[in-house]
Amino acid sequence: MQENASEQSNMNARDWVQVLAKYREPSTLRSSFELGVSLVPFVVLWVLACWVAQYSYLGAFLISALNGLFLLRLFCIQHDCGHGSFYGNRTVSDWIGRAIGVVTLTPYDVWRRTHSIHHSHAGDLDHRGIGDVMTLTVEEYHQRTPFGRWLYRAYRHPLVMFGLGPTYLFILQNRLPLGLMQQGRKYWISAMGTNVAAGLILATIIYFGGVQALFLVFLPTTLIAASIGVWLFYVQHQFEATQWDPHPEWQLHDAALHGSSHYDLPPILRWFTANIGIHHVHHLYSRIPFYRLTEVLRDHGELVEISRMTIWESLKCASLDLWDEKSRRLVSFSAVRNPGL
């Protein structure tokens, strides 16, 4: 046992792929259970919030805020479907993902493609722009015009990144297959089909619950889930010691393991986020179902501390804005203005 532990401690990122392969098989029963305990409460709370809205605006809002966590979990299940890790049958996974995409306002086939690009190029400085958070290097920032630097600073501001940004992304941007506009009708069908289905559901909600259901139920649930989801995606790759390299030096497995964080959340939040915080393992082997990621950490404790951060430690990530190629760290705007800081 000690010999095996010593061997694993000296393994590189590529070696871990073979070790993690044994965790890739999903359980149809477990996946169905996870879907049920996420979807049923979501629907029940949605109906309850619409009913309560007739009597108490505050009560409806609070129920909707709670339901945002279940919507977030459904998005995480959609995420697993996109990787083909939720059910062994790819067709079943895809259609469940498409159905969930209606309530998450995320066209499944469009998102699946852009997210695949993200996984294929995460940490590659020469392949940025699709499926990721826009990040400039210090040199690129200085090369911009004053107005260009102002736009980037505005984009990276927490109120935009985690407030206006998620609203724009899920309410507006997802309505078109941006980034894939010229890549075939499949993505247009995905986007327009999701729009039509979501519109019918929204019309039904307004018909039975009134306009207050739109503002007190639909929007709070959607936007709270969206903001938390964007924050999670942000801290999974935007932390000080993340890893970025120009393409000639970039290595997929190293970038996956060391350029993704282990966001060590309390158990209740780990449940609602479907273990997505174990992101370094997920990026290294994306076919592992989310409910088996904890098995990986249990069996291989040496993976626990790699890029690990707590909620408190993650808060400082919001002030990191630029990749410094010299120090190989994400740094703040203030550090660029004051190199001695």
Coordinates of N, CA and C in Angstrom, one line a residue, residues 196-320:
V196 N -38.6 28.4 -28.3 CA -40.0 28.1 -28.4 C -40.5 27.4 -27.2
A197 N -39.8 26.4 -26.8 CA -40.3 25.6 -25.6 C -40.3 26.4 -24.4
A198 N -39.3 27.2 -24.2 CA -39.2 28.1 -23.0 C -40.3 29.1 -23.0
G199 N -40.6 29.6 -24.2 CA -41.6 30.6 -24.4 C -43.0 30.1 -24.0
L200 N -43.3 28.8 -24.4 CA -44.5 28.2 -24.1 C -44.7 28.0 -22.6
I201 N -43.6 27.5 -22.0 CA -43.6 27.3 -20.5 C -43.9 28.7 -19.8
L202 N -43.2 29.7 -20.3 CA -43.3 31.0 -19.7 C -44.8 31.6 -19.9
A203 N -45.3 31.4 -21.0 CA -46.7 31.8 -21.3 C -47.7 31.1 -20.4
T204 N -47.4 29.8 -20.1 CA -48.3 29.0 -19.3 C -48.2 29.5 -17.8
I205 N -47.0 29.9 -17.4 CA -46.8 30.4 -16.0 C -47.6 31.7 -15.9
I206 N -47.5 32.6 -16.9 CA -48.1 33.9 -16.8 C -49.6 33.7 -16.9
Y207 N -50.1 32.8 -17.7 CA -51.5 32.5 -17.8 C -52.1 32.1 -16.5
F208 N -51.5 31.2 -15.8 CA -52.1 30.7 -14.6 C -51.6 31.5 -13.4
G209 N -50.4 32.1 -13.4 CA -49.9 32.8 -12.2 C -49.9 34.3 -12.3
G210 N -50.2 34.8 -13.5 CA -50.2 36.3 -13.7 C -48.8 36.8 -13.9
V211 N -48.8 38.1 -14.1 CA -47.5 38.8 -14.4 C -46.6 38.7 -13.2
Q212 N -47.2 38.6 -12.0 CA -46.3 38.6 -10.8 C -45.5 37.3 -10.7
A213 N -46.0 36.2 -11.4 CA -45.2 35.0 -11.4 C -43.9 35.2 -12.2
L214 N -44.0 36.1 -13.2 CA -42.8 36.3 -14.0 C -41.7 37.0 -13.2
F215 N -42.1 38.0 -12.4 CA -41.2 38.8 -11.7 C -40.8 38.2 -10.3
L216 N -41.7 37.5 -9.7 CA -41.5 36.9 -8.4 C -41.1 35.5 -8.3
V217 N -41.2 34.8 -9.5 CA -40.9 33.4 -9.5 C -39.9 33.0 -10.6
F218 N -40.3 33.3 -11.8 CA -39.4 32.9 -12.9 C -38.0 33.6 -12.9
L219 N -38.1 35.0 -12.8 CA -36.8 35.7 -12.9 C -35.9 35.5 -11.7
P220 N -36.5 35.6 -10.4 CA -35.6 35.3 -9.3 C -34.9 33.9 -9.3
T221 N -35.7 32.9 -9.6 CA -35.2 31.5 -9.7 C -34.1 31.5 -10.8
T222 N -34.3 32.0 -11.9 CA -33.4 31.9 -13.1 C -32.1 32.7 -12.8
L223 N -32.3 33.9 -12.3 CA -31.1 34.8 -12.2 C -30.3 34.5 -11.0
I224 N -30.9 34.0 -9.9 CA -30.1 33.5 -8.8 C -29.2 32.3 -9.2
A225 N -29.9 31.4 -9.9 CA -29.1 30.2 -10.4 C -28.0 30.6 -11.3
A226 N -28.3 31.6 -12.2 CA -27.3 32.0 -13.2 C -26.1 32.7 -12.5
S227 N -26.4 33.5 -11.5 CA -25.3 34.2 -10.9 C -24.4 33.3 -10.1
I228 N -25.0 32.3 -9.4 CA -24.2 31.4 -8.7 C -23.4 30.5 -9.7
G229 N -24.1 30.1 -10.7 CA -23.4 29.3 -11.7 C -22.2 30.0 -12.4
V230 N -22.3 31.3 -12.7 CA -21.2 32.0 -13.2 C -20.1 32.1 -12.2
W231 N -20.4 32.4 -11.0 CA -19.4 32.4 -9.9 C -18.6 31.1 -9.8
L232 N -19.4 30.0 -9.9 CA -18.7 28.7 -9.8 C -17.8 28.5 -11.0
F233 N -18.3 28.8 -12.2 CA -17.4 28.7 -13.3 C -16.2 29.6 -13.2
Y234 N -16.4 30.8 -12.7 CA -15.3 31.7 -12.6 C -14.2 31.2 -11.7
V235 N -14.5 30.8 -10.5 CA -13.5 30.3 -9.5 C -12.9 29.0 -9.9
Q236 N -13.5 28.3 -10.8 CA -12.9 27.0 -11.2 C -11.7 27.2 -12.1
H237 N -11.5 28.4 -12.7 CA -10.4 28.6 -13.5 C -9.7 30.0 -13.2
Q238 N -10.4 30.9 -12.5 CA -9.8 32.2 -12.3 C -9.3 32.3 -10.8
F239 N -8.2 31.6 -10.6 CA -7.6 31.7 -9.3 C -6.1 32.0 -9.5
E240 N -5.5 32.5 -8.4 CA -4.1 33.0 -8.6 C -3.1 32.1 -9.2
A241 N -3.1 30.8 -8.8 CA -2.1 29.9 -9.2 C -2.6 29.0 -10.4
T242 N -3.6 29.5 -11.1 CA -4.1 28.7 -12.3 C -2.9 28.5 -13.3
Q243 N -3.2 27.8 -14.4 CA -2.1 27.6 -15.3 C -2.6 27.9 -16.7
W244 N -1.8 28.8 -17.4 CA -2.0 29.2 -18.8 C -0.6 29.2 -19.5
D245 N -0.6 28.7 -20.7 CA 0.6 28.6 -21.5 C 0.3 28.9 -23.0
P246 N 1.3 29.5 -23.7 CA 1.1 29.6 -25.1 C 1.0 28.2 -25.7
H247 N 0.4 28.1 -26.9 CA 0.1 26.7 -27.4 C 1.3 25.8 -27.5
P248 N 2.4 26.3 -28.0 CA 3.6 25.4 -28.1 C 4.0 24.7 -26.8
E249 N 3.8 25.4 -25.7 CA 4.2 24.9 -24.4 C 3.0 24.3 -23.6
W250 N 1.8 24.5 -24.2 CA 0.6 24.0 -23.5 C 0.4 22.5 -23.6
Q251 N 0.0 21.9 -22.4 CA -0.2 20.5 -22.4 C -1.6 20.2 -21.8
L252 N -2.5 19.5 -22.5 CA -3.9 19.4 -22.1 C -4.1 18.9 -20.7
H253 N -3.4 17.8 -20.3 CA -3.6 17.1 -19.1 C -3.1 18.0 -17.9
D254 N -1.9 18.6 -18.1 CA -1.4 19.5 -17.0 C -2.3 20.7 -16.8
A255 N -2.8 21.2 -17.9 CA -3.7 22.4 -17.8 C -5.0 22.0 -17.1
A256 N -5.5 20.8 -17.4 CA -6.7 20.3 -16.7 C -6.6 20.1 -15.2
L257 N -5.5 19.5 -14.8 CA -5.3 19.2 -13.4 C -4.9 20.4 -12.6
H258 N -4.0 21.2 -13.2 CA -3.4 22.3 -12.4 C -4.0 23.7 -12.8
G259 N -4.8 23.7 -13.8 CA -5.5 25.0 -14.2 C -6.9 25.0 -13.8
S260 N -7.4 24.0 -13.1 CA -8.7 24.0 -12.5 C -8.7 23.8 -11.0
S261 N -9.6 24.4 -10.3 CA -9.5 24.4 -8.9 C -10.3 23.2 -8.2
H262 N -10.0 23.0 -7.0 CA -10.8 22.1 -6.1 C -11.5 23.0 -5.2
Y263 N -12.8 23.4 -5.5 CA -13.5 24.3 -4.7 C -14.2 23.5 -3.6
D264 N -13.6 23.5 -2.4 CA -14.0 22.6 -1.3 C -15.2 23.3 -0.5
L265 N -16.4 22.9 -0.9 CA -17.6 23.5 -0.4 C -18.1 22.7 0.8
P266 N -19.0 23.3 1.7 CA -19.7 22.5 2.7 C -20.6 21.5 2.0
P267 N -20.9 20.4 2.8 CA -21.7 19.3 2.2 C -23.0 19.7 1.5
I268 N -23.8 20.6 2.1 CA -25.0 21.0 1.5 C -24.8 21.7 0.2
L269 N -23.8 22.6 0.1 CA -23.5 23.3 -1.1 C -22.9 22.4 -2.2
R270 N -22.1 21.4 -1.7 CA -21.6 20.4 -2.6 C -22.7 19.6 -3.3
W271 N -23.8 19.4 -2.5 CA -24.9 18.6 -3.1 C -25.6 19.5 -4.1
F272 N -25.9 20.7 -3.8 CA -26.7 21.6 -4.7 C -25.8 21.8 -6.0
T273 N -24.5 21.8 -5.9 CA -23.7 22.1 -7.0 C -23.2 20.8 -7.7
A274 N -23.7 19.7 -7.3 CA -23.4 18.4 -7.9 C -21.9 18.1 -8.0
N275 N -21.2 18.5 -7.0 CA -19.7 18.2 -6.9 C -18.9 18.9 -8.0
I276 N -19.5 19.9 -8.6 CA -18.8 20.6 -9.7 C -17.5 21.3 -9.2
G277 N -17.4 21.5 -7.9 CA -16.2 22.1 -7.3 C -15.0 21.2 -7.4
I278 N -15.2 19.9 -7.6 CA -14.1 19.0 -7.7 C -13.7 19.1 -9.2
H279 N -13.3 20.3 -9.6 CA -13.2 20.6 -11.0 C -11.9 20.1 -11.6
H280 N -10.9 20.0 -10.8 CA -9.6 19.6 -11.4 C -9.7 18.1 -11.9
V281 N -10.5 17.3 -11.1 CA -10.7 15.9 -11.5 C -11.6 15.8 -12.7
H282 N -12.7 16.7 -12.6 CA -13.6 16.7 -13.8 C -12.9 17.0 -15.1
H283 N -12.0 18.0 -15.0 CA -11.4 18.4 -16.3 C -10.4 17.4 -16.8
L284 N -9.8 16.7 -15.8 CA -8.8 15.7 -16.2 C -9.5 14.4 -16.8
Y285 N -10.8 14.1 -16.3 CA -11.5 13.0 -16.9 C -13.0 13.4 -16.8
S286 N -13.5 14.0 -17.8 CA -14.8 14.6 -17.8 C -15.9 13.5 -17.9
R287 N -15.6 12.3 -18.2 CA -16.6 11.2 -18.3 C -17.0 10.6 -17.0
I288 N -16.4 11.1 -15.9 CA -16.8 10.6 -14.6 C -18.1 11.3 -14.2
P289 N -19.2 10.5 -13.8 CA -20.4 11.1 -13.3 C -20.2 11.9 -12.1
F290 N -20.9 13.0 -11.9 CA -20.6 13.9 -10.8 C -20.7 13.2 -9.4
Y291 N -21.6 12.2 -9.3 CA -21.7 11.5 -8.0 C -20.6 10.5 -7.7
R292 N -19.7 10.4 -8.6 CA -18.5 9.5 -8.4 C -17.2 10.3 -8.2
L293 N -17.3 11.6 -8.3 CA -16.1 12.4 -8.1 C -15.7 12.4 -6.6
T294 N -16.6 12.2 -5.7 CA -16.2 12.1 -4.3 C -15.5 10.8 -4.0
E295 N -15.8 9.8 -4.8 CA -15.1 8.5 -4.7 C -13.7 8.7 -5.1
V296 N -13.4 9.5 -6.1 CA -12.0 9.7 -6.5 C -11.2 10.3 -5.4
L297 N -11.8 11.4 -4.7 CA -11.0 12.0 -3.7 C -10.9 11.1 -2.4
R298 N -11.9 10.3 -2.2 CA -11.8 9.3 -1.1 C -10.7 8.3 -1.3
D299 N -10.6 7.8 -2.5 CA -9.6 6.8 -2.8 C -8.2 7.3 -3.1
H300 N -8.1 8.6 -3.5 CA -6.8 9.2 -3.9 C -6.7 10.6 -3.2
G301 N -6.3 10.5 -1.9 CA -6.2 11.7 -1.1 C -5.2 12.7 -1.6
E302 N -4.3 12.3 -2.4 CA -3.3 13.3 -2.9 C -3.9 14.3 -3.8
L303 N -5.1 14.0 -4.4 CA -5.7 14.9 -5.2 C -6.5 16.0 -4.5
V304 N -6.7 15.8 -3.2 CA -7.6 16.7 -2.4 C -7.0 18.1 -2.4
E305 N -5.7 18.2 -2.1 CA -5.0 19.5 -1.9 C -4.6 20.2 -3.1
I306 N -4.7 19.6 -4.3 CA -4.3 20.2 -5.5 C -5.3 21.4 -5.8
S307 N -4.8 22.6 -5.8 CA -5.5 23.8 -6.2 C -6.8 23.9 -5.3
R308 N -6.7 23.5 -4.1 CA -7.9 23.5 -3.2 C -8.1 24.9 -2.6
M309 N -9.4 25.3 -2.6 CA -9.7 26.6 -1.9 C -11.1 26.5 -1.2
T310 N -11.2 27.2 -0.1 CA -12.5 27.2 0.6 C -13.3 28.4 0.1
I311 N -14.5 28.6 0.5 CA -15.3 29.7 0.1 C -14.7 31.0 0.5
W312 N -14.1 31.1 1.7 CA -13.5 32.3 2.2 C -12.3 32.6 1.3
E313 N -11.5 31.6 1.0 CA -10.3 31.8 0.2 C -10.7 32.2 -1.2
S314 N -11.8 31.8 -1.7 CA -12.2 32.0 -3.1 C -12.6 33.5 -3.3
L315 N -13.0 34.2 -2.2 CA -13.5 35.6 -2.4 C -12.5 36.5 -3.0
K316 N -11.2 36.3 -2.8 CA -10.2 37.1 -3.3 C -10.0 36.9 -4.8
C317 N -10.6 35.8 -5.4 CA -10.5 35.6 -6.8 C -11.2 36.7 -7.6
A318 N -12.2 37.3 -7.0 CA -13.0 38.3 -7.7 C -12.1 39.5 -8.0
S319 N -11.0 39.7 -7.4 CA -10.1 40.8 -7.6 C -9.0 40.5 -8.6
L320 N -8.9 39.3 -9.1 CA -7.9 38.9 -10.0 C -8.4 39.1 -11.5

